[in-house]
mmCIF file of C-alpha atoms in Angstrom:
data_model
loop_
_atom_site.group_PDB
_atom_site.id
_atom_site.type_symbol
_atom_site.label_atom_id
_atom_site.label_comp_id
_atom_site.label_asym_id
_atom_site.label_seq_id
_atom_site.Cartn_x
_atom_site.Cartn_y
_atom_site.Cartn_z
ATOM 1 C CA UNK A 1 -31.191 31.032 -44.877
ATOM 2 C CA UNK A 2 -30.179 34.096 -47.518
ATOM 3 C CA UNK A 3 -33.118 36.037 -48.329
ATOM 4 C CA UNK A 4 -32.822 38.959 -45.701
ATOM 5 C CA UNK A 5 -36.184 40.129 -44.627
ATOM 6 C CA UNK A 6 -35.784 43.263 -42.964
ATOM 7 C CA UNK A 7 -37.201 43.609 -39.027
ATOM 8 C CA UNK A 8 -39.474 45.860 -39.960
ATOM 9 C CA UNK A 9 -40.239 43.600 -43.143
ATOM 10 C CA UNK A 10 -41.094 40.060 -40.251
ATOM 11 C CA UNK A 11 -42.805 42.349 -37.848
ATOM 12 C CA UNK A 12 -45.513 43.117 -40.085
ATOM 13 C CA UNK A 13 -45.469 39.592 -41.428
ATOM 14 C CA UNK A 14 -45.560 38.443 -38.627
ATOM 15 C CA UNK A 15 -48.169 39.926 -37.042
ATOM 16 C CA UNK A 16 -50.861 40.327 -40.223
ATOM 17 C CA UNK A 17 -50.278 43.931 -41.142
ATOM 18 C CA UNK A 18 -50.391 44.701 -44.928
ATOM 19 C CA UNK A 19 -47.137 45.020 -46.917
ATOM 20 C CA UNK A 20 -46.269 46.374 -50.236
ATOM 21 C CA UNK A 21 -43.035 44.776 -52.468
ATOM 22 C CA UNK A 22 -41.534 47.367 -54.596
ATOM 23 C CA UNK A 23 -39.066 46.646 -57.037
ATOM 24 C CA UNK A 24 -35.963 48.414 -57.621
ATOM 25 C CA UNK A 25 -35.280 48.153 -61.138
ATOM 26 C CA UNK A 26 -36.168 51.435 -61.627
ATOM 27 C CA UNK A 27 -34.182 52.825 -58.916
ATOM 28 C CA UNK A 28 -31.090 51.859 -60.807
ATOM 29 C CA UNK A 29 -32.102 51.491 -64.289
ATOM 30 C CA UNK A 30 -35.502 53.394 -65.124
ATOM 31 C CA UNK A 31 -34.658 56.860 -64.144
ATOM 32 C CA UNK A 32 -31.596 59.559 -64.160
ATOM 33 C CA UNK A 33 -29.742 60.061 -60.465
ATOM 34 C CA UNK A 34 -30.657 62.305 -58.621
ATOM 35 C CA UNK A 35 -33.764 62.536 -59.849
ATOM 36 C CA UNK A 36 -34.262 57.576 -58.477
ATOM 37 C CA UNK A 37 -33.494 58.131 -55.200
ATOM 38 C CA UNK A 38 -36.481 60.987 -54.565
ATOM 39 C CA UNK A 39 -38.743 58.575 -56.490
ATOM 40 C CA UNK A 40 -38.076 55.780 -54.517
ATOM 41 C CA UNK A 41 -38.545 57.501 -51.229
ATOM 42 C CA UNK A 42 -41.807 58.616 -52.472
ATOM 43 C CA UNK A 43 -42.981 55.776 -53.489
ATOM 44 C CA UNK A 44 -42.281 54.046 -50.400
ATOM 45 C CA UNK A 45 -43.711 57.509 -49.254
ATOM 46 C CA UNK A 46 -47.152 56.248 -50.009
ATOM 47 C CA UNK A 47 -47.037 52.589 -49.233
ATOM 48 C CA UNK A 48 -47.133 54.446 -45.742
ATOM 49 C CA UNK A 49 -49.262 56.330 -45.678
ATOM 50 C CA UNK A 50 -52.219 53.721 -47.547
ATOM 51 C CA UNK A 51 -51.034 52.566 -43.839
ATOM 52 C CA UNK A 52 -48.658 49.857 -45.317
ATOM 53 C CA UNK A 53 -45.195 48.908 -45.416
ATOM 54 C CA UNK A 54 -42.698 48.846 -48.013
ATOM 55 C CA UNK A 55 -40.690 46.329 -48.731
ATOM 56 C CA UNK A 56 -38.613 47.566 -51.916
ATOM 57 C CA UNK A 57 -35.937 44.198 -53.369
ATOM 58 C CA UNK A 58 -32.787 43.860 -54.230
ATOM 59 C CA UNK A 59 -29.799 41.631 -54.541
ATOM 60 C CA UNK A 60 -26.654 42.984 -52.796
ATOM 61 C CA UNK A 61 -23.513 41.317 -52.097
ATOM 62 C CA UNK A 62 -24.625 38.251 -53.036
ATOM 63 C CA UNK A 63 -27.936 38.702 -50.168
ATOM 64 C CA UNK A 64 -31.353 39.274 -52.030
ATOM 65 C CA UNK A 65 -32.897 41.737 -49.951
ATOM 66 C CA UNK A 66 -36.868 41.556 -48.716
ATOM 67 C CA UNK A 67 -37.069 45.196 -47.136
ATOM 68 C CA UNK A 68 -34.027 48.333 -47.975
ATOM 69 C CA UNK A 69 -33.487 50.725 -45.108
ATOM 70 C CA UNK A 70 -32.302 54.557 -47.002
ATOM 71 C CA UNK A 71 -28.811 53.416 -46.633
ATOM 72 C CA UNK A 72 -29.282 50.537 -49.084
ATOM 73 C CA UNK A 73 -31.849 52.123 -51.208
ATOM 74 C CA UNK A 74 -29.238 54.909 -51.776
ATOM 75 C CA UNK A 75 -26.391 52.549 -52.547
ATOM 76 C CA UNK A 76 -28.864 51.158 -55.064
ATOM 77 C CA UNK A 77 -29.524 54.596 -56.763
ATOM 78 C CA UNK A 78 -25.999 56.033 -57.025
ATOM 79 C CA UNK A 79 -23.857 53.034 -56.778
ATOM 80 C CA UNK A 80 -22.226 52.387 -60.506
ATOM 81 C CA UNK A 81 -22.279 48.504 -61.700
ATOM 82 C CA UNK A 82 -25.976 47.341 -60.040
ATOM 83 C CA UNK A 83 -26.404 44.803 -62.575
ATOM 84 C CA UNK A 84 -30.248 44.251 -63.783
ATOM 85 C CA UNK A 85 -32.129 40.483 -62.163
ATOM 86 C CA UNK A 86 -34.181 38.568 -63.538
ATOM 87 C CA UNK A 87 -35.632 35.932 -61.441
ATOM 88 C CA UNK A 88 -33.454 33.228 -63.787
ATOM 89 C CA UNK A 89 -30.784 35.345 -62.355
ATOM 90 C CA UNK A 90 -31.071 35.233 -58.626
ATOM 91 C CA UNK A 91 -29.333 31.823 -58.288
ATOM 92 C CA UNK A 92 -25.878 33.323 -60.183
ATOM 93 C CA UNK A 93 -26.050 36.839 -58.121
ATOM 94 C CA UNK A 94 -25.881 35.536 -55.001
ATOM 95 C CA UNK A 95 -23.459 32.165 -55.748
ATOM 96 C CA UNK A 96 -21.367 35.934 -57.409
ATOM 97 C CA UNK A 97 -21.821 38.287 -54.103
ATOM 98 C CA UNK A 98 -23.393 40.314 -57.732
ATOM 99 C CA UNK A 99 -25.466 43.304 -56.588
ATOM 100 C CA UNK A 100 -28.391 44.158 -58.590
ATOM 101 C CA UNK A 101 -31.911 45.731 -58.757
ATOM 102 C CA UNK A 102 -34.958 43.803 -59.394
ATOM 103 C CA UNK A 103 -37.400 43.235 -62.448
ATOM 104 C CA UNK A 104 -40.438 42.172 -62.006
ATOM 105 C CA UNK A 105 -39.927 38.176 -62.578
ATOM 106 C CA UNK A 106 -37.111 38.593 -59.750
ATOM 107 C CA UNK A 107 -38.652 41.164 -57.093
ATOM 108 C CA UNK A 108 -42.687 38.906 -57.384
ATOM 109 C CA UNK A 109 -40.219 35.134 -56.322
ATOM 110 C CA UNK A 110 -39.002 37.118 -53.672
ATOM 111 C CA UNK A 111 -41.079 38.803 -52.179
ATOM 112 C CA UNK A 112 -43.770 35.678 -52.317
ATOM 113 C CA UNK A 113 -40.666 33.521 -50.796
ATOM 114 C CA UNK A 114 -41.229 36.325 -47.915
ATOM 115 C CA UNK A 115 -44.445 35.914 -47.359
ATOM 116 C CA UNK A 116 -45.801 39.339 -48.815
ATOM 117 C CA UNK A 117 -48.944 38.882 -50.955
ATOM 118 C CA UNK A 118 -48.998 41.919 -52.746
ATOM 119 C CA UNK A 119 -47.032 43.712 -55.189
ATOM 120 C CA UNK A 120 -46.993 47.271 -56.756
ATOM 121 C CA UNK A 121 -45.308 47.867 -60.256
ATOM 122 C CA UNK A 122 -45.486 50.105 -63.549
ATOM 123 C CA UNK A 123 -46.126 47.865 -66.660
ATOM 124 C CA UNK A 124 -45.021 44.002 -67.302
ATOM 125 C CA UNK A 125 -42.982 42.779 -70.477
ATOM 126 C CA UNK A 126 -45.223 40.375 -72.200
ATOM 127 C CA UNK A 127 -44.840 39.606 -75.581
ATOM 128 C CA UNK A 128 -42.605 41.162 -77.657
ATOM 129 C CA UNK A 129 -44.173 42.325 -81.892
ATOM 130 C CA UNK A 130 -42.310 39.906 -84.275
ATOM 131 C CA UNK A 131 -42.900 37.574 -81.487
ATOM 132 C CA UNK A 132 -43.542 34.960 -84.563
ATOM 133 C CA UNK A 133 -40.193 35.163 -86.357
ATOM 134 C CA UNK A 134 -38.049 36.830 -82.570
ATOM 135 C CA UNK A 135 -40.126 33.531 -79.923
ATOM 136 C CA UNK A 136 -39.382 36.522 -78.404
ATOM 137 C CA UNK A 137 -40.825 36.797 -74.244
ATOM 138 C CA UNK A 138 -40.548 38.625 -71.437
ATOM 139 C CA UNK A 139 -39.661 36.015 -68.139
ATOM 140 C CA UNK A 140 -42.691 37.707 -66.558
ATOM 141 C CA UNK A 141 -44.865 36.033 -68.597
ATOM 142 C CA UNK A 142 -43.604 32.737 -66.721
ATOM 143 C CA UNK A 143 -42.947 33.535 -63.333
ATOM 144 C CA UNK A 144 -46.160 34.754 -62.314
ATOM 145 C CA UNK A 145 -48.421 31.691 -63.703
ATOM 146 C CA UNK A 146 -46.087 29.752 -61.034
ATOM 147 C CA UNK A 147 -46.680 32.319 -58.355
ATOM 148 C CA UNK A 148 -49.105 33.246 -55.702
ATOM 149 C CA UNK A 149 -48.919 37.003 -55.590
ATOM 150 C CA UNK A 150 -51.329 40.825 -56.384
ATOM 151 C CA UNK A 151 -49.720 42.637 -58.235
ATOM 152 C CA UNK A 152 -50.543 45.643 -59.365
ATOM 153 C CA UNK A 153 -50.086 47.477 -62.675
ATOM 154 C CA UNK A 154 -51.293 49.963 -65.577
ATOM 155 C CA UNK A 155 -51.246 46.589 -68.161
ATOM 156 C CA UNK A 156 -48.507 45.960 -69.999
ATOM 157 C CA UNK A 157 -45.808 48.363 -72.149
ATOM 158 C CA UNK A 158 -48.047 49.118 -75.252
ATOM 159 C CA UNK A 159 -44.015 49.019 -77.180
ATOM 160 C CA UNK A 160 -45.804 45.310 -77.024
ATOM 161 C CA UNK A 161 -48.399 43.198 -78.661
ATOM 162 C CA UNK A 162 -50.710 43.542 -76.153
ATOM 163 C CA UNK A 163 -53.383 40.936 -77.164
ATOM 164 C CA UNK A 164 -50.713 38.147 -78.019
ATOM 165 C CA UNK A 165 -49.748 39.160 -74.232
ATOM 166 C CA UNK A 166 -53.749 39.332 -73.179
ATOM 167 C CA UNK A 167 -53.954 35.435 -74.947
ATOM 168 C CA UNK A 168 -50.481 34.406 -73.860
ATOM 169 C CA UNK A 169 -51.384 34.881 -70.277
ATOM 170 C CA UNK A 170 -54.989 33.619 -70.769
ATOM 171 C CA UNK A 171 -53.125 30.197 -71.771
ATOM 172 C CA UNK A 172 -50.526 30.438 -68.613
ATOM 173 C CA UNK A 173 -54.169 30.879 -66.785
ATOM 174 C CA UNK A 174 -53.345 33.717 -65.246
ATOM 175 C CA UNK A 175 -56.003 35.986 -63.869
ATOM 176 C CA UNK A 176 -56.801 39.229 -64.949
ATOM 177 C CA UNK A 177 -58.984 41.943 -63.981
ATOM 178 C CA UNK A 178 -59.318 45.974 -64.855
ATOM 179 C CA UNK A 179 -59.397 48.221 -61.717
ATOM 180 C CA UNK A 180 -62.752 50.339 -62.304
ATOM 181 C CA UNK A 181 -62.077 49.339 -66.107
ATOM 182 C CA UNK A 182 -63.338 46.876 -68.642
ATOM 183 C CA UNK A 183 -60.897 47.760 -70.758
ATOM 184 C CA UNK A 184 -56.882 46.435 -70.817
ATOM 185 C CA UNK A 185 -54.887 49.654 -69.776
ATOM 186 C CA UNK A 186 -51.689 50.106 -72.307
ATOM 187 C CA UNK A 187 -48.796 51.600 -69.517
ATOM 188 C CA UNK A 188 -48.692 54.566 -71.085
ATOM 189 C CA UNK A 189 -52.104 54.921 -72.268
ATOM 190 C CA UNK A 190 -55.689 54.644 -70.185
ATOM 191 C CA UNK A 191 -56.901 52.434 -72.677
ATOM 192 C CA UNK A 192 -54.715 50.381 -75.259
ATOM 193 C CA UNK A 193 -57.282 49.005 -77.266
ATOM 194 C CA UNK A 194 -58.249 45.625 -75.357
ATOM 195 C CA UNK A 195 -60.863 44.524 -73.341
ATOM 196 C CA UNK A 196 -61.074 42.233 -70.545
ATOM 197 C CA UNK A 197 -63.473 39.939 -68.684
ATOM 198 C CA UNK A 198 -63.999 40.742 -65.083
ATOM 199 C CA UNK A 199 -63.641 43.899 -63.283
ATOM 200 C CA UNK A 200 -63.030 45.041 -59.752
ATOM 201 C CA UNK A 201 -64.696 47.981 -58.397
ATOM 202 C CA UNK A 202 -63.148 47.661 -54.746
ATOM 203 C CA UNK A 203 -59.818 47.001 -52.672
ATOM 204 C CA UNK A 204 -62.000 44.777 -51.064
ATOM 205 C CA UNK A 205 -63.456 42.924 -53.695
ATOM 206 C CA UNK A 206 -59.219 42.443 -54.835
ATOM 207 C CA UNK A 207 -58.724 40.726 -51.216
ATOM 208 C CA UNK A 208 -62.198 38.719 -51.786
ATOM 209 C CA UNK A 209 -60.803 37.289 -55.106
ATOM 210 C CA UNK A 210 -57.323 36.734 -53.322
ATOM 211 C CA UNK A 211 -59.046 34.758 -50.421
ATOM 212 C CA UNK A 212 -60.340 33.021 -53.392
ATOM 213 C CA UNK A 213 -57.322 31.554 -54.754
ATOM 214 C CA UNK A 214 -56.384 30.347 -51.466
ATOM 215 C CA UNK A 215 -59.798 28.905 -51.072
ATOM 216 C CA UNK A 216 -60.443 26.671 -54.017
ATOM 217 C CA UNK A 217 -56.300 25.573 -53.202
ATOM 218 C CA UNK A 218 -56.249 27.376 -56.720
ATOM 219 C CA UNK A 219 -52.356 26.647 -58.661
ATOM 220 C CA UNK A 220 -50.115 29.365 -57.286
ATOM 221 C CA UNK A 221 -50.174 31.962 -60.035
ATOM 222 C CA UNK A 222 -51.083 34.833 -60.128
ATOM 223 C CA UNK A 223 -53.579 37.844 -60.057
ATOM 224 C CA UNK A 224 -53.607 40.508 -61.802
ATOM 225 C CA UNK A 225 -54.390 44.330 -61.017
ATOM 226 C CA UNK A 226 -54.575 46.378 -64.006
ATOM 227 C CA UNK A 227 -54.772 49.782 -62.650
ATOM 228 C CA UNK A 228 -55.490 52.425 -66.306
ATOM 229 C CA UNK A 229 -53.030 55.550 -65.736
ATOM 230 C CA UNK A 230 -55.415 58.533 -65.156
ATOM 231 C CA UNK A 231 -56.169 59.754 -68.286
ATOM 232 C CA UNK A 232 -55.465 63.509 -67.528
ATOM 233 C CA UNK A 233 -52.214 61.685 -67.402
ATOM 234 C CA UNK A 234 -51.769 59.892 -69.746
ATOM 235 C CA UNK A 235 -49.582 59.931 -72.862
ATOM 236 C CA UNK A 236 -51.584 61.399 -75.678
ATOM 237 C CA UNK A 237 -53.040 58.774 -77.904
ATOM 238 C CA UNK A 238 -51.805 59.970 -81.040
ATOM 239 C CA UNK A 239 -48.419 61.483 -80.119
ATOM 240 C CA UNK A 240 -47.943 57.879 -78.398
ATOM 241 C CA UNK A 241 -48.832 56.221 -81.977
ATOM 242 C CA UNK A 242 -46.946 58.800 -83.869
ATOM 243 C CA UNK A 243 -43.698 58.365 -82.206
ATOM 244 C CA UNK A 244 -43.972 54.255 -81.580
ATOM 245 C CA UNK A 245 -44.518 54.128 -85.198
ATOM 246 C CA UNK A 246 -41.123 56.160 -86.030
ATOM 247 C CA UNK A 247 -39.142 54.576 -82.938
ATOM 248 C CA UNK A 248 -40.385 50.462 -84.471
ATOM 249 C CA UNK A 249 -38.901 51.858 -88.097
ATOM 250 C CA UNK A 250 -35.524 53.157 -86.102
ATOM 251 C CA UNK A 251 -35.292 50.204 -84.202
ATOM 252 C CA UNK A 252 -35.451 48.389 -87.212
ATOM 253 C CA UNK A 253 -32.997 50.209 -89.865
ATOM 254 C CA UNK A 254 -30.714 49.831 -87.028
ATOM 255 C CA UNK A 255 -30.739 46.062 -86.366
ATOM 256 C CA UNK A 256 -31.484 45.986 -82.547
ATOM 257 C CA UNK A 257 -32.570 42.965 -81.952
ATOM 258 C CA UNK A 258 -33.223 40.757 -78.406
ATOM 259 C CA UNK A 259 -33.068 41.783 -74.468
ATOM 260 C CA UNK A 260 -31.966 45.379 -76.785
ATOM 261 C CA UNK A 261 -35.255 46.593 -77.878
ATOM 262 C CA UNK A 262 -37.667 47.211 -75.306
ATOM 263 C CA UNK A 263 -34.238 49.375 -73.661
ATOM 264 C CA UNK A 264 -34.113 51.415 -76.286
ATOM 265 C CA UNK A 265 -37.829 51.557 -77.296
ATOM 266 C CA UNK A 266 -38.538 53.047 -73.853
ATOM 267 C CA UNK A 267 -35.745 55.407 -74.351
ATOM 268 C CA UNK A 268 -36.415 56.114 -78.158
ATOM 269 C CA UNK A 269 -40.439 57.235 -76.690
ATOM 270 C CA UNK A 270 -38.668 59.575 -73.809
ATOM 271 C CA UNK A 271 -36.901 61.609 -75.880
ATOM 272 C CA UNK A 272 -39.094 62.602 -78.609
ATOM 273 C CA UNK A 273 -42.136 63.060 -76.392
ATOM 274 C CA UNK A 274 -39.906 65.427 -73.959
ATOM 275 C CA UNK A 275 -39.794 63.716 -71.424
ATOM 276 C CA UNK A 276 -43.648 62.772 -71.257
ATOM 277 C CA UNK A 277 -43.462 59.246 -71.337
ATOM 278 C CA UNK A 278 -41.925 59.000 -68.481
ATOM 279 C CA UNK A 279 -44.013 61.997 -66.447
ATOM 280 C CA UNK A 280 -47.383 59.349 -67.724
ATOM 281 C CA UNK A 281 -44.517 56.401 -65.972
ATOM 282 C CA UNK A 282 -44.174 58.031 -63.259
ATOM 283 C CA UNK A 283 -47.889 58.949 -63.009
ATOM 284 C CA UNK A 284 -48.866 55.551 -63.703
ATOM 285 C CA UNK A 285 -46.645 53.945 -61.058
ATOM 286 C CA UNK A 286 -47.663 56.548 -58.806
ATOM 287 C CA UNK A 287 -51.522 55.579 -58.993
ATOM 288 C CA UNK A 288 -49.801 51.337 -58.838
ATOM 289 C CA UNK A 289 -48.116 52.026 -55.192
ATOM 290 C CA UNK A 290 -51.223 53.762 -53.882
ATOM 291 C CA UNK A 291 -53.945 50.683 -55.067
ATOM 292 C CA UNK A 292 -51.120 48.655 -54.625
ATOM 293 C CA UNK A 293 -51.096 49.524 -50.189
ATOM 294 C CA UNK A 294 -55.071 49.808 -49.916
ATOM 295 C CA UNK A 295 -54.970 46.597 -51.252
ATOM 296 C CA UNK A 296 -53.110 44.770 -48.420
ATOM 297 C CA UNK A 297 -54.665 46.669 -46.097
ATOM 298 C CA UNK A 298 -57.920 45.102 -47.143
ATOM 299 C CA UNK A 299 -55.832 42.161 -47.103
ATOM 300 C CA UNK A 300 -54.625 42.239 -43.706
ATOM 301 C CA UNK A 301 -58.048 43.258 -42.235
ATOM 302 C CA UNK A 302 -59.821 40.060 -43.049
ATOM 303 C CA UNK A 303 -55.629 37.938 -43.031
#
């Protein structure tokens, strides 16, 4: 089998102990060195503090790994040429013997294949602005519509078309619940300005929904648990609105299109908020990781 599951993760899965999947794109492409490795180790430690086993996922030399040791984490953080892999890239990376960090879609797919049920990330991809012109939509959405996993996130990136993304998730049959809120979070922001239909208040309630998915033999789709960044750690909404508007104008003026749009906008926000957007991003990820650990523990209690 091409999938390599670490001994610690395999033993935890076999013993029905809690496990939390973590993506590796934030390590290889989301943060500067050496902060990226420090954050990777911090997030794994946060999972352990909640009583769960971390399963950071990446592809190394053509082998998808679910669970990395410290040497492998260091390699993802420090090696030049680490690619960014969505789920569509996995067969190509495996065949080519390439190494890459996994995005949301690739992480969710590999985690589910390994038997990991809970995955923590920052913000999801979604429908891009000007979709009627560009037809640009994240591959995350289609993969989540066909993968049985629970994703704890801070909503979708606020640079996207949030209402269109929520509508698309509904069309795809992907369940979305706010955690302790009836508002859909906006990644850097606690509230994107749009509501959610369902609210879950405890990890046990989330685990109950996961069990209901299985009992109903429901379609193999994701449960999205939208966990807002705390208000005192969010990006100032007025600053966010102003800088995002400037970023969108700059993107259009420079003729940036397609896959280059998201990294350009995110980079612009970091630069023009003096790093405040990155701080809000990390605050969201930390909160999501801790909550995912508690959900995994609640799921394991009655598994």
